[in-house]
Coordinates of C-alpha atoms in Angstrom, one line a residue:
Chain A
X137 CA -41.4 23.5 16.2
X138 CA -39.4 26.2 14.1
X139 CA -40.8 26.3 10.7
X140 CA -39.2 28.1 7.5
X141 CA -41.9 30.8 6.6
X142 CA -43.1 32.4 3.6
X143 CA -43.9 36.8 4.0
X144 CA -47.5 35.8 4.9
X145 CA -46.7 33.5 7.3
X146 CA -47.1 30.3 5.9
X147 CA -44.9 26.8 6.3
X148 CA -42.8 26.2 3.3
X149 CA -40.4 23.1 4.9
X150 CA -39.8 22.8 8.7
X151 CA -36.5 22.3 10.5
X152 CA -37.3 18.6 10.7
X153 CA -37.6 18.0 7.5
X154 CA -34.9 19.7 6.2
X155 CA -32.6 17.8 9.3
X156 CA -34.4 14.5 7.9
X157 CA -33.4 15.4 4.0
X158 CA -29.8 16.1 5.0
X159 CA -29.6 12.7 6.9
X160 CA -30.9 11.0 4.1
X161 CA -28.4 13.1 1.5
X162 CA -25.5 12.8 3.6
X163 CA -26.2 8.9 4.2
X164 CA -26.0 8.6 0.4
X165 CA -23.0 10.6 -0.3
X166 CA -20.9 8.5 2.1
X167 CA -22.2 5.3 1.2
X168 CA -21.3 6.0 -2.1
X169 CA -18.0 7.6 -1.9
X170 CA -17.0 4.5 0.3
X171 CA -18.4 2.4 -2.1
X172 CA -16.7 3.5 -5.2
X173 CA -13.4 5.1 -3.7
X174 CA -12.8 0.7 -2.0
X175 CA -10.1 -1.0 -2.8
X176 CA -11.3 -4.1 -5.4
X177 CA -9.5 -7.3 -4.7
X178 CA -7.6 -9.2 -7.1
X179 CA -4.9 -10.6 -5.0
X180 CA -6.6 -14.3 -5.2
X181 CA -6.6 -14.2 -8.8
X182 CA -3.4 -13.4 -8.8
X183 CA -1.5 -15.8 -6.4
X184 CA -3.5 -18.3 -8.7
X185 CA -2.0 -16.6 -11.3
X186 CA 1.7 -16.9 -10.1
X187 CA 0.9 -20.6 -9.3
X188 CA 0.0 -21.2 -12.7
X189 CA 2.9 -19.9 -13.6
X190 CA 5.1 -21.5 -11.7
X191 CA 3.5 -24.8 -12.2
X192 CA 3.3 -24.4 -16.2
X193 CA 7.4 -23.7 -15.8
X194 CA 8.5 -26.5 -13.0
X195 CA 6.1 -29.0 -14.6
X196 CA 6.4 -30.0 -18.4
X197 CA 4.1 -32.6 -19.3
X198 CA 4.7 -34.8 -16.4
X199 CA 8.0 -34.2 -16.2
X200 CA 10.1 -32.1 -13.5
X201 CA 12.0 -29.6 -15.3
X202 CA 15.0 -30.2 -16.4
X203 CA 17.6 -27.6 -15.1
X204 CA 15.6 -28.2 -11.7
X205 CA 17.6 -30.2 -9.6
X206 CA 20.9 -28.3 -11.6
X207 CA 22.3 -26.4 -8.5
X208 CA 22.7 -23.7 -11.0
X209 CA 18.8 -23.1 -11.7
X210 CA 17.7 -19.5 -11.6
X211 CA 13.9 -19.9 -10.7
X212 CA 13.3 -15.9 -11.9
X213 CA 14.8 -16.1 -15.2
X214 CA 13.5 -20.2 -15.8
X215 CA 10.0 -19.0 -15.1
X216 CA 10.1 -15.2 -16.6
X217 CA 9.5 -13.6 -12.8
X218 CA 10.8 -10.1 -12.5
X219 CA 13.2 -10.1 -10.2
X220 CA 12.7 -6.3 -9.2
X221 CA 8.9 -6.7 -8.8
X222 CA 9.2 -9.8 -6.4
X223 CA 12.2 -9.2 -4.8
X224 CA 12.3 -5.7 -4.5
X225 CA 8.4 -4.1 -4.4
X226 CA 8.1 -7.2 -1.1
X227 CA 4.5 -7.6 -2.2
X228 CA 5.1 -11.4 -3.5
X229 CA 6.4 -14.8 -2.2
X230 CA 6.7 -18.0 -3.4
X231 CA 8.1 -21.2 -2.4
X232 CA 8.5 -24.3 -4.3
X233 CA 9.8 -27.6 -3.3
X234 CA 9.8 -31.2 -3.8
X235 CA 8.5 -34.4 -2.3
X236 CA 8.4 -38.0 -2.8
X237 CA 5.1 -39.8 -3.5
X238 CA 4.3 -40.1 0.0
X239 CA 4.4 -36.5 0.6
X240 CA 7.7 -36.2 2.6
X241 CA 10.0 -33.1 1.6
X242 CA 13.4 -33.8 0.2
X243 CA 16.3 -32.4 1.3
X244 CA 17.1 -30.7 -2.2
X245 CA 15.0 -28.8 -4.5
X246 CA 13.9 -26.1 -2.6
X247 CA 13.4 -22.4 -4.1
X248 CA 12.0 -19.4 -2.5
X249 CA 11.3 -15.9 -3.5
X250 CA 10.3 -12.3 -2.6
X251 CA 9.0 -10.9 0.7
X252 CA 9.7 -13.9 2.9
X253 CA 7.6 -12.3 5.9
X254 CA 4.1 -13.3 3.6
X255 CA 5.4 -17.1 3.2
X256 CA 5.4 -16.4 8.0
X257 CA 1.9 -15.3 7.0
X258 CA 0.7 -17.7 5.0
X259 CA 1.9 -20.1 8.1
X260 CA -0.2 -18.3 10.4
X261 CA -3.2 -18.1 8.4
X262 CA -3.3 -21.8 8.2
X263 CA -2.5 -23.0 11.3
X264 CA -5.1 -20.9 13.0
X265 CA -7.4 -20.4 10.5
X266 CA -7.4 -16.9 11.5
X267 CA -8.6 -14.6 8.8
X268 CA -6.3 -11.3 9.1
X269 CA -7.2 -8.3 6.7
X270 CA -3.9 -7.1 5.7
X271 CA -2.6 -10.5 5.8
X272 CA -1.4 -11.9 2.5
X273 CA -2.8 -14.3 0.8
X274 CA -1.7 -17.8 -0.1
X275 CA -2.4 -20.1 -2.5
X276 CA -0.5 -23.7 -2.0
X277 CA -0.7 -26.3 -4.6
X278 CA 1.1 -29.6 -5.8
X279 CA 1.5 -30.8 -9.8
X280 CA 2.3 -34.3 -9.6
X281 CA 6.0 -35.1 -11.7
X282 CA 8.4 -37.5 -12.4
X283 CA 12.2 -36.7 -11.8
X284 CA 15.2 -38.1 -12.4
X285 CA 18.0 -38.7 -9.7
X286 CA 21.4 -40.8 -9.8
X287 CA 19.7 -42.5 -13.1
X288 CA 16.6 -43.4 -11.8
X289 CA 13.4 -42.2 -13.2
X290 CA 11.0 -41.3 -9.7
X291 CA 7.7 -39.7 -9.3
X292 CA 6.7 -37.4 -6.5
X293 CA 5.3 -33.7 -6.2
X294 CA 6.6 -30.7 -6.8
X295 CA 4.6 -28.0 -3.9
X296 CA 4.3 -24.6 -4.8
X297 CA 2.8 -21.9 -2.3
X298 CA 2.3 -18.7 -3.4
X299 CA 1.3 -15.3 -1.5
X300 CA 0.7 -11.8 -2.5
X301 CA -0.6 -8.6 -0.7
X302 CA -0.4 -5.9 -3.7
X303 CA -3.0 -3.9 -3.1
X304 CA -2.1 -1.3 -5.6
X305 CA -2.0 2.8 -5.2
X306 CA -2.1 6.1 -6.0
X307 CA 0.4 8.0 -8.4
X308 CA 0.8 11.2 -7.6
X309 CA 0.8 14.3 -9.7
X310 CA 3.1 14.6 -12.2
Chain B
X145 CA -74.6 43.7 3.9
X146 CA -74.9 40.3 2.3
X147 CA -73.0 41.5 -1.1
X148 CA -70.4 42.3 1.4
X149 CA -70.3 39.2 3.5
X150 CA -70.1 37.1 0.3
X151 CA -67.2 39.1 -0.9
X152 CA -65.5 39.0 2.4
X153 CA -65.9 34.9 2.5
X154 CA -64.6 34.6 -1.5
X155 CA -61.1 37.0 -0.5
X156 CA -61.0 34.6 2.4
X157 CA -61.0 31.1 0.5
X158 CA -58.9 32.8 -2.0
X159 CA -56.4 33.5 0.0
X160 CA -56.2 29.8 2.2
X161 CA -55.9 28.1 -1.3
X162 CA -52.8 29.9 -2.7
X163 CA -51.4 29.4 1.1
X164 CA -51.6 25.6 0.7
X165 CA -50.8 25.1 -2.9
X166 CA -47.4 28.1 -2.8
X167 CA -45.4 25.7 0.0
X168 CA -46.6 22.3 -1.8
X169 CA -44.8 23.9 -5.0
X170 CA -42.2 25.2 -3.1
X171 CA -41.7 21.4 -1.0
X172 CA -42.0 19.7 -4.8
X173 CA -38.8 22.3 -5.9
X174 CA -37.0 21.0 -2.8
X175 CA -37.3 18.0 -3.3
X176 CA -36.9 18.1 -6.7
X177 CA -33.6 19.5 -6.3
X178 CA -32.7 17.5 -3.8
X179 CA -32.7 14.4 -5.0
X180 CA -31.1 15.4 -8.8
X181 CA -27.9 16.6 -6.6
X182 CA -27.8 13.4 -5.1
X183 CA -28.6 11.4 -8.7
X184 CA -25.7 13.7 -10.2
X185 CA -23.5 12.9 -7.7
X186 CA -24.1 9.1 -7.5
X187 CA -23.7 9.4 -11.8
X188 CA -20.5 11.2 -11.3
X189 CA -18.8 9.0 -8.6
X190 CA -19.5 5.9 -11.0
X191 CA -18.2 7.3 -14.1
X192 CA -15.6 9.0 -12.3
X193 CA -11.8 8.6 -13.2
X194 CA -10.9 7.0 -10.0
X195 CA -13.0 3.8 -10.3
X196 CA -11.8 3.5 -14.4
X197 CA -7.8 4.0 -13.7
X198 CA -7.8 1.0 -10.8
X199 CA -10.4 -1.3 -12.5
X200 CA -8.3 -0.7 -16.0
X201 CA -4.6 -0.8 -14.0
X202 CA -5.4 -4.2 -12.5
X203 CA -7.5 -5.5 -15.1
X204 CA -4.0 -5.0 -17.4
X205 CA -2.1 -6.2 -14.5
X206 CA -3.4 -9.7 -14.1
X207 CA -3.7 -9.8 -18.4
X208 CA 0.1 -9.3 -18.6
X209 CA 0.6 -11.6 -15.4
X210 CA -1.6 -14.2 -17.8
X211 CA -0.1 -13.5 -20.9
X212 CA 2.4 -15.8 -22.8
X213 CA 5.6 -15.0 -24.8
X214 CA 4.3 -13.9 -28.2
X215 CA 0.7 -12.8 -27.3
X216 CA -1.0 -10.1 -28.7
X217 CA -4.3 -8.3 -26.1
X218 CA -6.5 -6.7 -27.1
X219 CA -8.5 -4.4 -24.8
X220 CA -11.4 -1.9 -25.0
X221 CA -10.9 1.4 -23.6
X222 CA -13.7 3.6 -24.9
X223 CA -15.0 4.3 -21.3
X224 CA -11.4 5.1 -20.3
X225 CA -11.2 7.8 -23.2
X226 CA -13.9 9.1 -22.8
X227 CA -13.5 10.3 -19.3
X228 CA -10.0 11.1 -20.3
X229 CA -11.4 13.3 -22.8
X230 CA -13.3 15.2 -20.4
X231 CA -10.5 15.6 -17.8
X232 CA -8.5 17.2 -20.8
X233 CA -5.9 13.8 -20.9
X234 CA -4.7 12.8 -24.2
X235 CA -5.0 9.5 -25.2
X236 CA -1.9 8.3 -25.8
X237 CA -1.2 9.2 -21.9
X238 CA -3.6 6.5 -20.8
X239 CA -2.0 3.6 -19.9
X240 CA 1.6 3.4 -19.8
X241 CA 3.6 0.3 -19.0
X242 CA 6.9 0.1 -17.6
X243 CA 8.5 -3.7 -18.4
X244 CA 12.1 -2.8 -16.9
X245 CA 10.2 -2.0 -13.3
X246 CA 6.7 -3.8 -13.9
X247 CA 3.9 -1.8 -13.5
X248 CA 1.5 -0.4 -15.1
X249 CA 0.5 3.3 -14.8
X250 CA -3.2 4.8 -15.7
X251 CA -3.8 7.9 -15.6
X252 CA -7.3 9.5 -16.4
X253 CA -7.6 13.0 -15.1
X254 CA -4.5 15.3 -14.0
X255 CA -4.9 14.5 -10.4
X256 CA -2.3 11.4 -10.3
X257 CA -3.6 8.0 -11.6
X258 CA -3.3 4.1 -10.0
X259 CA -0.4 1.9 -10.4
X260 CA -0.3 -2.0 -10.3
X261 CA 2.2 -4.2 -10.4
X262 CA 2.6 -7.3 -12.8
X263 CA 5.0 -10.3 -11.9
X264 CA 5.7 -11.8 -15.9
X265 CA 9.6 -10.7 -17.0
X266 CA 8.5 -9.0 -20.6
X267 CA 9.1 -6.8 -23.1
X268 CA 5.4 -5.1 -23.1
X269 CA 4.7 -2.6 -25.8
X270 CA 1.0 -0.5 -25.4
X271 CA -0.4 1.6 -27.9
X272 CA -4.2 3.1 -28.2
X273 CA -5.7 3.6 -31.2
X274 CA -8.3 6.4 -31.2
X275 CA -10.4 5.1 -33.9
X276 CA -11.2 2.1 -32.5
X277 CA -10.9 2.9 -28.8
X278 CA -8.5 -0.3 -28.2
X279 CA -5.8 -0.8 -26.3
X280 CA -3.4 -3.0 -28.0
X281 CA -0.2 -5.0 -25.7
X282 CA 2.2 -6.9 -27.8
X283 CA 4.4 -9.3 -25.4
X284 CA 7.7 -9.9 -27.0
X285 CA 10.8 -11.1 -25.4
X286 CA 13.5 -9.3 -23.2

């Protein structure tokens, strides 16, 4: 075995050891910079977060909003969405639309929004269960609400899914 | 004869006991070493200004997405300055948040920054105030 030797000839660290220190170092250097240089994962928080918005807009106390069933409701500017952040960046997607109490969608009421490719994958994701990495993720939830058509007061649920895949990035130098 | 024997066998067991104690100092050195490169480095990659700009950007991102009309957030960035401080980035450069486009920018060393996106329709104004080491975002209307 080659051994590093002092001038009278004795071992100071063989070739082993030093192959066995480097291994160790270089084991910890990777698993660190992997560690810290990951990606951390908000996206469920935030489709909850868009839900929650959607939901505190659509629903007031029980009570469909308003302008809802108006065929001139802007969902963006009703709910304070950014238009050029869920339209344009294609990171987001929502959906919302409206049922009676039995659960059976209506042929009115219906709103989408953003990158309509994540509302496919959200469709995928539950009907196979499949759990795809850079997939989107979804979030579907119903408030119940009562709403008013032709006069008459009835209650069913307004469904909003929700998806997101903003994974954030880099800026380069200025 | 004897006087000289003896002094032979004492230069001999002098010398084998520096030959065993020289590489156990120099093996204690290495190792020494060693392992403070890999402490420092460890140190360094957790204080370093790429985990504070995307745990800050996002950490802003989903406030704002949370925020109501009106609010006022308060947010603690004396980690953020600090490093900022090292890297030679003024303070004021930190954080910077664009409402018309929504996103928010942080930037804690010269070498680019991390950008997230947040979905809320504001008005969003950021200051930093030094003294305290808070970041303050005042959500007003558009």
């Amino acid at each position: 075995m080659r051994k590093l030797k002092n001038r009278r000839g004795t071992e100071l660290i063989s070739i082993w050891e030093l192959f066995v220190l480097l291994i160790i170092g270089g084991g910890i250097v990777i698993g660190v910079w992997l560690f810290y240089t990951a990606n951390v994962d908000v996206i469920d928080g935030e489709v909850s977060l868009l839900y929650e918005k959607l939901a505190l807009c659509l629903n007031e106390n029980g009570y469909l909003n308003e302008n809802y069933l108006n065929g001139s409701f802007d969902i963006m500017k009703e709910c304070e969405l950014n238009p050029k952040v869920i339209v344009k960046e294609g990171d987001f997607y929502f959906e919302t639309y409206l049922t009676d109490i039995d659960a059976n969608e209506l042929s009115f009421g219906k709103f989408k929004g953003g990158n309509e490719g994540h509302g496919k994958d959200c469709v995928v994701i539950t009907d196979s269960e499949v759990n795809a990495k850079n997939f989107a993720k979804c979030y579907t939830g119903r408030e119940i609400v009562r709403y008013k058509i032709k006069d008459e007061m009835l209650e069913g649920y307004i469904v909003i899914k929700t998806a997101s895949n903003q994974r954030g990035g880099k800026i380069p130098v200025v | 004869m004897k006087k000289r024997k003896y002094r032979k066998l004492l230069n001999e067991k002098k010398g084998d006991g520096s030959d065993t104690l020289y590489p156990t100092i120099i093996r204690t050195i290495v190792y020494i070493v060693f392992f403070g490169l890999i402490s420092f480095f460890v140190y360094k990659s957790a204080m370093g200004a790429l985990v504070y700009e995307q745990a800050y950007a996002k950490d802003i991102g989903l406030l704002l997405d949370k925020a109501r009309l009106g609010t006022t957030i308060t947010y603690d960035v004396s980690k953020g300055i600090g490093i900022a401080k090292e890297n030679e980035v003024l303070a004021s450069n930190i954080v910077h948040v664009n409402s018309d486009e929504g996103y928010v920018d942080v930037r804690l060393s010269s070498h680019g920054g991390y950008r997230y996106y947040f979905f809320t329709n504001y008005d969003v104004e950021s200051r930093i105030d030094e003294t305290t080491k808070k970041l303050t975002l005042i959500i007003n209307e558009k």
